[in-house]
PDB file of C-alpha atoms (C1' of nucleotides) in Angstrom:
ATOM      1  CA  UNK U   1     -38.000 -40.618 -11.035  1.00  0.00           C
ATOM      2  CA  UNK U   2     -39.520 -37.255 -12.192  1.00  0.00           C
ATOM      3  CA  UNK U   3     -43.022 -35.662 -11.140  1.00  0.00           C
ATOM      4  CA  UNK U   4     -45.824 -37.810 -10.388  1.00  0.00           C
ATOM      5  CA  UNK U   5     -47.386 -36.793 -13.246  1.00  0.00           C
ATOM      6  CA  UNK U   6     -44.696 -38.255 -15.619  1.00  0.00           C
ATOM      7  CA  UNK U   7     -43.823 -41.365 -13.739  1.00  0.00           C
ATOM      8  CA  UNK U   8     -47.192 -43.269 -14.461  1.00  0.00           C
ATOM      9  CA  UNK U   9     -46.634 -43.048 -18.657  1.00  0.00           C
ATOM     10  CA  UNK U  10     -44.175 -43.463 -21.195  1.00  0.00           C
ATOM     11  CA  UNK U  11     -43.170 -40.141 -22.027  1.00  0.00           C
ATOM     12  CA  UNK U  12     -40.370 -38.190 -24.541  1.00  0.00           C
ATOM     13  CA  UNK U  13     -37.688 -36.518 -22.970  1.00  0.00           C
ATOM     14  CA  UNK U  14     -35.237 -34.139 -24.535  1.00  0.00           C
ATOM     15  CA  UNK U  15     -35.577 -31.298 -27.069  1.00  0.00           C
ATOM     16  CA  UNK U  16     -39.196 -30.410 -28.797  1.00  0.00           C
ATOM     17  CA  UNK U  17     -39.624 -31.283 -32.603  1.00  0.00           C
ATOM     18  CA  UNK U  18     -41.101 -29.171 -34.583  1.00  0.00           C
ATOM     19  CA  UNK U  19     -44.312 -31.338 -35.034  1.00  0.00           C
ATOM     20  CA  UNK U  20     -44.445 -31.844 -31.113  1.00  0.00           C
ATOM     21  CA  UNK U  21     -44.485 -28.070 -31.202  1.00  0.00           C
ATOM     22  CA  UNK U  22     -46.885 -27.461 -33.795  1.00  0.00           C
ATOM     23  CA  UNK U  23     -49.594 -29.797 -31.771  1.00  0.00           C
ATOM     24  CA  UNK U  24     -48.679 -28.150 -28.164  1.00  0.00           C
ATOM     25  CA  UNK U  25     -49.772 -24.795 -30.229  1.00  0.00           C
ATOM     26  CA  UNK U  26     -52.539 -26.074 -32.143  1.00  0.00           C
ATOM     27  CA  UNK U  27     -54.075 -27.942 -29.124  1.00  0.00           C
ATOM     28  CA  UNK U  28     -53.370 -24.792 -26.341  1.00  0.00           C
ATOM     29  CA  UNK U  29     -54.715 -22.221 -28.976  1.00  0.00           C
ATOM     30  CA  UNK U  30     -57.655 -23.804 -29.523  1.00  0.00           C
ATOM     31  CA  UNK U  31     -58.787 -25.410 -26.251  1.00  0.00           C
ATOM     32  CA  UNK U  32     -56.355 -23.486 -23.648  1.00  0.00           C
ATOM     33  CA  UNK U  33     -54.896 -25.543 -20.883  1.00  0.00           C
ATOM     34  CA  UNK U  34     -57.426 -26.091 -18.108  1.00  0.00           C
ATOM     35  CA  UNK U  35     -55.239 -28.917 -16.461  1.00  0.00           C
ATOM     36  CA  UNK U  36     -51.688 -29.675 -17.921  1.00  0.00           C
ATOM     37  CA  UNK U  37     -51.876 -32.937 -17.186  1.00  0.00           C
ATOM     38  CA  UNK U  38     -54.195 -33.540 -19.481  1.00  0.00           C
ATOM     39  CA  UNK U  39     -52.713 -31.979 -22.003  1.00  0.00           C
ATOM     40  CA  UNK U  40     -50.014 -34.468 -23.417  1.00  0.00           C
ATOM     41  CA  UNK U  41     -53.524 -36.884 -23.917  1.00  0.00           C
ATOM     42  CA  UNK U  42     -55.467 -34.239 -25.823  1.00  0.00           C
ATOM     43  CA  UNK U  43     -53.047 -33.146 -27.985  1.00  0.00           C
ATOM     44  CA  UNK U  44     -51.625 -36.406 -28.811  1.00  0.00           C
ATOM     45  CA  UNK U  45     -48.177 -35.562 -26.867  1.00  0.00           C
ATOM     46  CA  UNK U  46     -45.791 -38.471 -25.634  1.00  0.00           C
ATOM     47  CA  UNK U  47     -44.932 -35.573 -23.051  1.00  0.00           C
ATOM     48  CA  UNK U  48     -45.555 -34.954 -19.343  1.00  0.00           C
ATOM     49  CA  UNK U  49     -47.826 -32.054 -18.294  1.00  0.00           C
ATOM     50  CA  UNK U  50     -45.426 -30.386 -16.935  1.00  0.00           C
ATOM     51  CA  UNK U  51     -42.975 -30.594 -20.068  1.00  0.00           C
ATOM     52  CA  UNK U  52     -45.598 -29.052 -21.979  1.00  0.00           C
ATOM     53  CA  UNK U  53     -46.471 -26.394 -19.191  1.00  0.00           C
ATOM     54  CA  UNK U  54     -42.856 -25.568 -19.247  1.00  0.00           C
ATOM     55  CA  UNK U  55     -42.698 -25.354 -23.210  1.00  0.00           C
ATOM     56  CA  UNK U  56     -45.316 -23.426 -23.338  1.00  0.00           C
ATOM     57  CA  UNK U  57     -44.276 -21.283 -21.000  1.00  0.00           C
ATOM     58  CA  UNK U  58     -40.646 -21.014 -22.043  1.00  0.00           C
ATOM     59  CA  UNK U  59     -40.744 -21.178 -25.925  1.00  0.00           C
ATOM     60  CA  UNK U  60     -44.080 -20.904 -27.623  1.00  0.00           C
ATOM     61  CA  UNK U  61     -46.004 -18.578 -25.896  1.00  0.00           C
ATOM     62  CA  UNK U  62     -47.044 -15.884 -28.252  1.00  0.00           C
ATOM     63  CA  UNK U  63     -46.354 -12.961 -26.195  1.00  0.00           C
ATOM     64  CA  UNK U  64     -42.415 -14.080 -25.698  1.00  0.00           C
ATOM     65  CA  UNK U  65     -40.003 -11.334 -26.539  1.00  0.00           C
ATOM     66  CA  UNK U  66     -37.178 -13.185 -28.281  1.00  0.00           C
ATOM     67  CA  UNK U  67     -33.402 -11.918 -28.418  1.00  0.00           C
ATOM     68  CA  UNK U  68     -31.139 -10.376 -26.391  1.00  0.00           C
ATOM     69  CA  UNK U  69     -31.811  -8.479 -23.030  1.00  0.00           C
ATOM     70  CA  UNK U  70     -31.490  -4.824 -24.046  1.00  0.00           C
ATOM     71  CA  UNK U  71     -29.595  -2.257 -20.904  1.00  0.00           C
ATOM     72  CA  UNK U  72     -32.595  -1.034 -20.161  1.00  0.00           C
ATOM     73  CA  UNK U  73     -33.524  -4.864 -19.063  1.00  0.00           C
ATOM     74  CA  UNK U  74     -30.502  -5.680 -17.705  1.00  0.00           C
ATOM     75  CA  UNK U  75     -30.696  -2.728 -15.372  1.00  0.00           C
ATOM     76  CA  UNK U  76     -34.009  -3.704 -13.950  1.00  0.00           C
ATOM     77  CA  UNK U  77     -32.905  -7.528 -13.429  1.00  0.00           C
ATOM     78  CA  UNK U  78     -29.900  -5.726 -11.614  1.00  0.00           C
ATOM     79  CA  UNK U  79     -32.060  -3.626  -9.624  1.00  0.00           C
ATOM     80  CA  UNK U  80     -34.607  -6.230  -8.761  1.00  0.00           C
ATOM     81  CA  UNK U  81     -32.246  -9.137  -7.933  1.00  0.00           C
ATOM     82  CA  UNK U  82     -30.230  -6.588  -5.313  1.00  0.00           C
ATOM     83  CA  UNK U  83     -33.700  -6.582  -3.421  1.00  0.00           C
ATOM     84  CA  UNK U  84     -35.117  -9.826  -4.136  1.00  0.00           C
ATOM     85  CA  UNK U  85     -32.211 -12.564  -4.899  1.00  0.00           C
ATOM     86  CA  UNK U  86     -32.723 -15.019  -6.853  1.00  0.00           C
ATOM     87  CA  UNK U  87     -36.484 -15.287  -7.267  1.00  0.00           C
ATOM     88  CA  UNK U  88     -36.008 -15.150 -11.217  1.00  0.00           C
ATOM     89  CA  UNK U  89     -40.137 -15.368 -11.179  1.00  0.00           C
ATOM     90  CA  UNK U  90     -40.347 -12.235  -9.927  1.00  0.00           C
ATOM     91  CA  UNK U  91     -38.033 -10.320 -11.689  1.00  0.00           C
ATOM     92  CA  UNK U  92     -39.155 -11.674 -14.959  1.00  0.00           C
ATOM     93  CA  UNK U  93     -42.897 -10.761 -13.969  1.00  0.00           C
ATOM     94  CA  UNK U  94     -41.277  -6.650 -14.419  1.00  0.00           C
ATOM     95  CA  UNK U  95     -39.781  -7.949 -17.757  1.00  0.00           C
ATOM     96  CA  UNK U  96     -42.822  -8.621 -20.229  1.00  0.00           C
ATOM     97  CA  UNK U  97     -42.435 -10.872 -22.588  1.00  0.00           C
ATOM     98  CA  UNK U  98     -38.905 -12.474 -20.767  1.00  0.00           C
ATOM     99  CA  UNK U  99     -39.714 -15.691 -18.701  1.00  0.00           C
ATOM    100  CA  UNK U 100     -37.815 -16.940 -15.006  1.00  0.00           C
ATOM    101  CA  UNK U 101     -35.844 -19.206 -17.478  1.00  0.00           C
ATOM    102  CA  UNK U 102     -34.349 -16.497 -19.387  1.00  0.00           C
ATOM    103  CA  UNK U 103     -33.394 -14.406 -17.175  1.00  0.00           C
ATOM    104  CA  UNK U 104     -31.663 -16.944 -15.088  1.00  0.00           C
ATOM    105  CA  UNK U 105     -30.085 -17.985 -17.691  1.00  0.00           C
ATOM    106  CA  UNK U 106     -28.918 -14.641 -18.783  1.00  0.00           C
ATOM    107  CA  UNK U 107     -28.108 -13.810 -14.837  1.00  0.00           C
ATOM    108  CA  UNK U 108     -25.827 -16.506 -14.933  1.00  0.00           C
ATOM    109  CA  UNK U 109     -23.869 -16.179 -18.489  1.00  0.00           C
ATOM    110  CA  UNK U 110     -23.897 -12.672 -18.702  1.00  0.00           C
ATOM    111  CA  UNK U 111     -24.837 -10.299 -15.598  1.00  0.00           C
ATOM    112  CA  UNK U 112     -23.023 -12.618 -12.909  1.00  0.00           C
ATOM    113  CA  UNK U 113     -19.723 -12.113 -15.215  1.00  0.00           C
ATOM    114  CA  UNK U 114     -20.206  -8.318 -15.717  1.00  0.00           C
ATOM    115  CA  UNK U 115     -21.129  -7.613 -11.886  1.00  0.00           C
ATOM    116  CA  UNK U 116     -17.866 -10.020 -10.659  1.00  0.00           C
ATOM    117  CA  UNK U 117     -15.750  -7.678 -13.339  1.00  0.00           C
ATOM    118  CA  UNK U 118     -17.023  -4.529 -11.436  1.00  0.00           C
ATOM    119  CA  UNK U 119     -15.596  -6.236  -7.937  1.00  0.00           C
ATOM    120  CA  UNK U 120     -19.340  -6.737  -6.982  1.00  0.00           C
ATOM    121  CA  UNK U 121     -20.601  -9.905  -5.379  1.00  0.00           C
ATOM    122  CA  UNK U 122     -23.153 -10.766  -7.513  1.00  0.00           C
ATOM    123  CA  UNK U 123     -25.328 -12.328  -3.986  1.00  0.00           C
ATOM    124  CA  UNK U 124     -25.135  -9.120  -2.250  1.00  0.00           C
ATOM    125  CA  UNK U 125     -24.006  -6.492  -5.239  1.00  0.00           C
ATOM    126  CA  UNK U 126     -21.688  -5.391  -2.753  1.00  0.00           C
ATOM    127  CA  UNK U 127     -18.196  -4.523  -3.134  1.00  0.00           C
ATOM    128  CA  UNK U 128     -15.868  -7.907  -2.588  1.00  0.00           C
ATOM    129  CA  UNK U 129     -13.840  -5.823  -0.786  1.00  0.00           C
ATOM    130  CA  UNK U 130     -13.572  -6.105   2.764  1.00  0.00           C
ATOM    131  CA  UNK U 131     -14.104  -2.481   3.557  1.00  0.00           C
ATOM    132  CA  UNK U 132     -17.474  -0.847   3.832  1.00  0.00           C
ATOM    133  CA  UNK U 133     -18.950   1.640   1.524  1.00  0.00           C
ATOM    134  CA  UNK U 134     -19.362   5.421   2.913  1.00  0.00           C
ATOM    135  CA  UNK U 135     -21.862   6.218   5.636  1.00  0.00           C
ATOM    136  CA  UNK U 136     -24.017   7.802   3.088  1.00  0.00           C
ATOM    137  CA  UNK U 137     -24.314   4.897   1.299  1.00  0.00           C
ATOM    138  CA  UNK U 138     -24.711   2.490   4.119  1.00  0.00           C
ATOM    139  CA  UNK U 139     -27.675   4.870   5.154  1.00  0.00           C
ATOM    140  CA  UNK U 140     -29.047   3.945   1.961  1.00  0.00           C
ATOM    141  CA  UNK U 141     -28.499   0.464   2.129  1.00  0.00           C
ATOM    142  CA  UNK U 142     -29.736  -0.083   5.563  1.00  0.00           C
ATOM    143  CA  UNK U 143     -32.917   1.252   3.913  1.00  0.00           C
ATOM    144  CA  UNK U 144     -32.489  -1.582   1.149  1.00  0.00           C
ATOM    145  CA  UNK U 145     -32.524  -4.578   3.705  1.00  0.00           C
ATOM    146  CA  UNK U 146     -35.428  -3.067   5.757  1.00  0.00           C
ATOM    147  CA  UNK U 147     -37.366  -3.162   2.389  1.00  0.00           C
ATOM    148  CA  UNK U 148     -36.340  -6.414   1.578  1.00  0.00           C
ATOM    149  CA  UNK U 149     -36.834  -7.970   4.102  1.00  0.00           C
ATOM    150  CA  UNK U 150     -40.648  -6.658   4.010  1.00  0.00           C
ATOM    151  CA  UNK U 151     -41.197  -7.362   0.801  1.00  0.00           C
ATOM    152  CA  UNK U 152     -39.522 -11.025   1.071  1.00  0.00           C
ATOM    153  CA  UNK U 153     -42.275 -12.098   4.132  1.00  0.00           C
ATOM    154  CA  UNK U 154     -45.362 -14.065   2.656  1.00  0.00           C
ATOM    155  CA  UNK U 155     -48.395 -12.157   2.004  1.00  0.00           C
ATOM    156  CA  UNK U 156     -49.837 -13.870   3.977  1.00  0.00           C
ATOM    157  CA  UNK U 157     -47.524 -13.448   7.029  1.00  0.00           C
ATOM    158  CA  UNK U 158     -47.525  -9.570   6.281  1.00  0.00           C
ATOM    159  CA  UNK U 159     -51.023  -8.994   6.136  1.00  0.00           C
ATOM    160  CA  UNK U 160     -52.126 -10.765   9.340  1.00  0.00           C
ATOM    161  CA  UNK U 161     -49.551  -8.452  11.229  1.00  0.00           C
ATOM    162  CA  UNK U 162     -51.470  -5.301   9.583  1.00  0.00           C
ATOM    163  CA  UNK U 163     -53.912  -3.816  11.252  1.00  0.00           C
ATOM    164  CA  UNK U 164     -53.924  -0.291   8.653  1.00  0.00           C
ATOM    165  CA  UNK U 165     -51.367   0.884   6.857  1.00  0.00           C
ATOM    166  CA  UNK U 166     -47.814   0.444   7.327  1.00  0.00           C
ATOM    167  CA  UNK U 167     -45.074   3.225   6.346  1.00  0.00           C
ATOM    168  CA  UNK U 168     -41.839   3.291   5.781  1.00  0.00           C
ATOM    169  CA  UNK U 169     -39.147   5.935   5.738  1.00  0.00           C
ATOM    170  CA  UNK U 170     -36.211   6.558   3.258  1.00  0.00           C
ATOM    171  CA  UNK U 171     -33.783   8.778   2.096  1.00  0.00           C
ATOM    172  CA  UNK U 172     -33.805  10.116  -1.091  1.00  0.00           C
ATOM    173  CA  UNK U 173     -32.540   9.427  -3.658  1.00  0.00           C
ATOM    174  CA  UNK U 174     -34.648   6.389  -5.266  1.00  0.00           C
ATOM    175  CA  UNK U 175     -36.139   5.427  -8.659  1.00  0.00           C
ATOM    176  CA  UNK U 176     -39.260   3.715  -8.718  1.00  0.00           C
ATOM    177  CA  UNK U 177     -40.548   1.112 -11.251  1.00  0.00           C
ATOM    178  CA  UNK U 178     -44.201   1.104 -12.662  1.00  0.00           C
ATOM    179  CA  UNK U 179     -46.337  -1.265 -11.139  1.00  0.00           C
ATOM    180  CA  UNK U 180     -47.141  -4.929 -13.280  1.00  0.00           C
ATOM    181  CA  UNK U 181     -49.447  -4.218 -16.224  1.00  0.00           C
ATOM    182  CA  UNK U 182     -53.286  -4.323 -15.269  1.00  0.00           C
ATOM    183  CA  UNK U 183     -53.058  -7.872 -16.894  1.00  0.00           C
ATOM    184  CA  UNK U 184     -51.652  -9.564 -13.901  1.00  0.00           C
ATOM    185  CA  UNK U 185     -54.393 -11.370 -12.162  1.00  0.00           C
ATOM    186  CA  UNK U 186     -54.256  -9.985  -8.291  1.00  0.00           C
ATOM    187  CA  UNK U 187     -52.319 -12.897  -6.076  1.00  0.00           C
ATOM    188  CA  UNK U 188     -54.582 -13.742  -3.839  1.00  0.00           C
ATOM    189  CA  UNK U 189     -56.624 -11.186  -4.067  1.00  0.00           C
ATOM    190  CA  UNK U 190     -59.509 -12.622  -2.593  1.00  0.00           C
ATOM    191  CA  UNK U 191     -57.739 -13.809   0.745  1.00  0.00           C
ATOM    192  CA  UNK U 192     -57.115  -9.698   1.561  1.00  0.00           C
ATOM    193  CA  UNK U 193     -59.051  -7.922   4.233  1.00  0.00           C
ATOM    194  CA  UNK U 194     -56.671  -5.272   4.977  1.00  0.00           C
ATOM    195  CA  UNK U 195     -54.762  -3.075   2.576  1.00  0.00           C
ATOM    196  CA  UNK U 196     -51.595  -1.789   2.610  1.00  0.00           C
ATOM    197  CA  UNK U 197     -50.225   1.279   2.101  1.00  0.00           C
ATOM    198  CA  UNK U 198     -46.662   2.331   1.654  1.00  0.00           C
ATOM    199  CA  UNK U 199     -45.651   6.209   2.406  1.00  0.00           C
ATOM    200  CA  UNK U 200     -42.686   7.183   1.748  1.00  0.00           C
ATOM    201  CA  UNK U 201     -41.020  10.558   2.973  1.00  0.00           C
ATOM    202  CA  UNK U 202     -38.385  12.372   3.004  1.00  0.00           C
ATOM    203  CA  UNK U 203     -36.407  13.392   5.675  1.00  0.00           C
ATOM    204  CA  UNK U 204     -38.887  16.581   6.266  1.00  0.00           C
ATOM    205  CA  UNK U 205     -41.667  13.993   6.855  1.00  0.00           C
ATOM    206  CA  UNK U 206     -43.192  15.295   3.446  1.00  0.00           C
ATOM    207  CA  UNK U 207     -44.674  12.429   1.477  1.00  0.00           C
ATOM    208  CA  UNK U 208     -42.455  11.587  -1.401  1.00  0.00           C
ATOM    209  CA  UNK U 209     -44.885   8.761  -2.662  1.00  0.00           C
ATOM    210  CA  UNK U 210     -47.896   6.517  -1.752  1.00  0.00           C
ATOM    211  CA  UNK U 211     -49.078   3.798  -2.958  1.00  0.00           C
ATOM    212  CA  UNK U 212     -51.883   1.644  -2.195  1.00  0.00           C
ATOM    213  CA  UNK U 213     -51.126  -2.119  -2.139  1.00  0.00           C
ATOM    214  CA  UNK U 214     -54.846  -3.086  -2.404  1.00  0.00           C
ATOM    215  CA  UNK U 215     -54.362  -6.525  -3.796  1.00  0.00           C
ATOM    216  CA  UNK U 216     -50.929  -7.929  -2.607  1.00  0.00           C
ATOM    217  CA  UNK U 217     -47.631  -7.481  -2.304  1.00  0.00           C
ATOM    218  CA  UNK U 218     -46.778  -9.416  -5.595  1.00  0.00           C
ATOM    219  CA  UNK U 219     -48.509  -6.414  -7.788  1.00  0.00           C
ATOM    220  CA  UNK U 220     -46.619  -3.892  -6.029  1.00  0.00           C
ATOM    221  CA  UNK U 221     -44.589  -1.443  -7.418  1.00  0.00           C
ATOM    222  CA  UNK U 222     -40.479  -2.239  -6.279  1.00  0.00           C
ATOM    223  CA  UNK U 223     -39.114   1.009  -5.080  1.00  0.00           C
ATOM    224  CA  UNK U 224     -35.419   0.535  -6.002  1.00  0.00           C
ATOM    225  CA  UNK U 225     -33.295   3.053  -4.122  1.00  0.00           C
ATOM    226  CA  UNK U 226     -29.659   3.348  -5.341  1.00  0.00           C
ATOM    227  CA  UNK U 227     -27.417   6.230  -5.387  1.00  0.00           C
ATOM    228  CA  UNK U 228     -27.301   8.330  -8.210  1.00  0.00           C
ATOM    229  CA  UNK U 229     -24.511   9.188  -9.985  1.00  0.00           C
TER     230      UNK U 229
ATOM    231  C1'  DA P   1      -8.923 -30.100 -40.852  1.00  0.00           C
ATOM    232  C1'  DA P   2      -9.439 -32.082 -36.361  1.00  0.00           C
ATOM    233  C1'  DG P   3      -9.852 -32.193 -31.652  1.00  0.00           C
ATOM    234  C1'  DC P   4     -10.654 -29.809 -27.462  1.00  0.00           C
ATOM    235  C1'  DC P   5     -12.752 -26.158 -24.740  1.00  0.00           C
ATOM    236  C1'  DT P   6     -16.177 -22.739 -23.676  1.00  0.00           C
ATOM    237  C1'  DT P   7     -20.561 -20.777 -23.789  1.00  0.00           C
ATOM    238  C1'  DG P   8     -25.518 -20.240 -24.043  1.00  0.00           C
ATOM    239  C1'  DC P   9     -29.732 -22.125 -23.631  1.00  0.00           C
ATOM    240  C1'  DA P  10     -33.441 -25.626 -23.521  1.00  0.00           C
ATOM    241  C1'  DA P  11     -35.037 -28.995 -20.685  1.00  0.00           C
ATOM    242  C1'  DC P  12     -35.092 -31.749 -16.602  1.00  0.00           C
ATOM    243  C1'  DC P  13     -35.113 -32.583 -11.554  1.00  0.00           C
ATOM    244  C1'  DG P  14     -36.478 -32.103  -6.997  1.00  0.00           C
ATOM    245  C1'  DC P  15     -38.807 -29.572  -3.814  1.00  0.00           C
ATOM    246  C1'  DC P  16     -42.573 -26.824  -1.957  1.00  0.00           C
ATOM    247  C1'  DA P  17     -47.236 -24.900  -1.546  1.00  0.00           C
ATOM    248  C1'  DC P  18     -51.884 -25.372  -2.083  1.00  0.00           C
ATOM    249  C1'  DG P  19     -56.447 -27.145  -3.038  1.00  0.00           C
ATOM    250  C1'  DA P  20     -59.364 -31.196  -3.308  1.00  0.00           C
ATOM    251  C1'  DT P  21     -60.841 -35.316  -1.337  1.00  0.00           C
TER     252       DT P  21
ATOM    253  C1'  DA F   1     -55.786 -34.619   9.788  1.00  0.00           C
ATOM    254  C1'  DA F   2     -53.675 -37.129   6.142  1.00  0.00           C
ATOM    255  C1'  DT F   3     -52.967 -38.025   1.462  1.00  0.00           C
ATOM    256  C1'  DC F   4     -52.836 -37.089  -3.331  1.00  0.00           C
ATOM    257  C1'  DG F   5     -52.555 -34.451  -7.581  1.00  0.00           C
ATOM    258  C1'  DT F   6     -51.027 -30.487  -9.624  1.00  0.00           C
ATOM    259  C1'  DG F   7     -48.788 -26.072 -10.579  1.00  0.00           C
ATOM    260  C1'  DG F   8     -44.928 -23.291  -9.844  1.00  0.00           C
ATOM    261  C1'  DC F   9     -40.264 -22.338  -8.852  1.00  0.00           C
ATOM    262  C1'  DG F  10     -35.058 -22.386  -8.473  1.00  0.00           C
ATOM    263  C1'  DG F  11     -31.071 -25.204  -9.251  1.00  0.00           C
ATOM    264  C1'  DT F  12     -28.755 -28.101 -12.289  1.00  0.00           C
ATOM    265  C1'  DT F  13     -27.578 -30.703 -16.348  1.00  0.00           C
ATOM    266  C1'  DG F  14     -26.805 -31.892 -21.127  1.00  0.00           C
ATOM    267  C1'  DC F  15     -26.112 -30.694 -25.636  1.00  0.00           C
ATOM    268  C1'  DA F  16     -25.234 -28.050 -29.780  1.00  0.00           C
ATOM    269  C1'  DA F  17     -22.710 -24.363 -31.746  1.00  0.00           C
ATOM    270  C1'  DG F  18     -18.915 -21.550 -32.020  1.00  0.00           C
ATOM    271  C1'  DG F  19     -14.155 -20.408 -30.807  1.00  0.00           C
ATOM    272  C1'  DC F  20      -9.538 -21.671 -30.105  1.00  0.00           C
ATOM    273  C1'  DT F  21      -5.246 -24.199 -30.618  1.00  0.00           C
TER     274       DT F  21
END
DNA sequence: AAGCCTTGCAACCGCCACGAT
DNA sequence: AATCGTGGCGGTTGCAAGGCT
């Protein structure tokens, strides 16, 4: 079967030669990719559009970081995946140069291993145990699912619920990640009227942080709270 | 050395969302 | 409003390489 794109043509399946390669680059460097189903035709590719969006994407991109996740990476895919499950797109979009492929791949060979080993679930990063963590900590992740859950609603669906800012209180401790580089094209930008604000205080009411969300929730900064050692 | 098993990763599949018509 | 084409995403599969017996 395959996309709709793919089922009209003959097309190549299975791994990339290194001349199929060399005209995916050669072609995309030169002209870009304005519409990937087109491309296969243009650069003389017996490929569907969307297995040359997806090598392009995955393997020859210039800006790919190749090798092993370092701890420092590993940390943040932990961190990120606690809040936002699965959505490797995401997480990878805190990761330059890693794509959604990579680090679900390396979620499942390496950090879904490690995290099981520790007695965590690697779904909720809670302990398999039956028993529930201190009240400190539940305090803390009680925090963690209000957040998610915010920051897993549509854009859409959040924004047409705000009528000025919205806060949000927590407890320190927390760690916060930078925002996505300045490169990221806003998501949606054009479709926001009102923006958002996050405050967050401690338990004195004094703001800890604010930040504007002026285009969207997807260029947010994550605020990952976890207990510190 | 040979066969089997495991692992990591590239690629595919199916679904969904969205814009154009 | 319905349909179609396309891009994007997460889940899954297949294969090659390395390890083990």
């Amino acid at each position: 079967m395959g996309h709709r794109c793919c089922s009209k043509q003959k097309v190549k399946r299975g791994l990339w030669s290194p001349e199929e390669d060399e005209k995916l680059v050669r072609h995309i460097t030169t002209h870009g990719h304005n519409s990937w189903s087109s491309v296969p035709k243009l650069a003389g590719l017996q490929r569907c559009g969307k297995s040359c969006r997806l090598r392009w994407i995955n393997y020859l991109r210039p800006d790919l970081k190749r090798g092993s996740f370092s701890s420092q990476e590993e940390q943040i895919i932990i961190d990120i995946h606690r809040i936002v499950g699965n959505r490797w797109a995401q997480i990878a979009k805190h990761l330059p140069g890693r794509t959604d492929n990579e680090v679900k791949n390396f979620w499942n060979s390496c950090v879904k291993k490690k995290l099981l080993s520790q007695g965590l679930d690697p779904k909720t990063h809670n302990l398999i145990s039956s028993h529930q963590r201190s009240t400190s900590n539940n305090k803390v992740a009680c925090n963690i699912i209000n957040l998610s859950q915010t920051y897993q609603k549509p854009p859409k669906a959040v924004l047409s619920q705000v009528t000025g800012s919205v806060s949000m209180e927590v407890d320190p401790p927390f760690v916060t990640l930078p925002p996505l580089p300045p490169t990221q094209p806003p998501f949606h930008q054009a479709k926001i009227h009102n923006p958002i604000v996050w405050t967050v205080k401690d338990q004195n009411s004094h703001d800890l942080i604010t930040f504007p969300c002026g285009s969207s929730i997807e260029s947010t900064p994550i605020l990952l709270l976890r207990p510190l050692p």
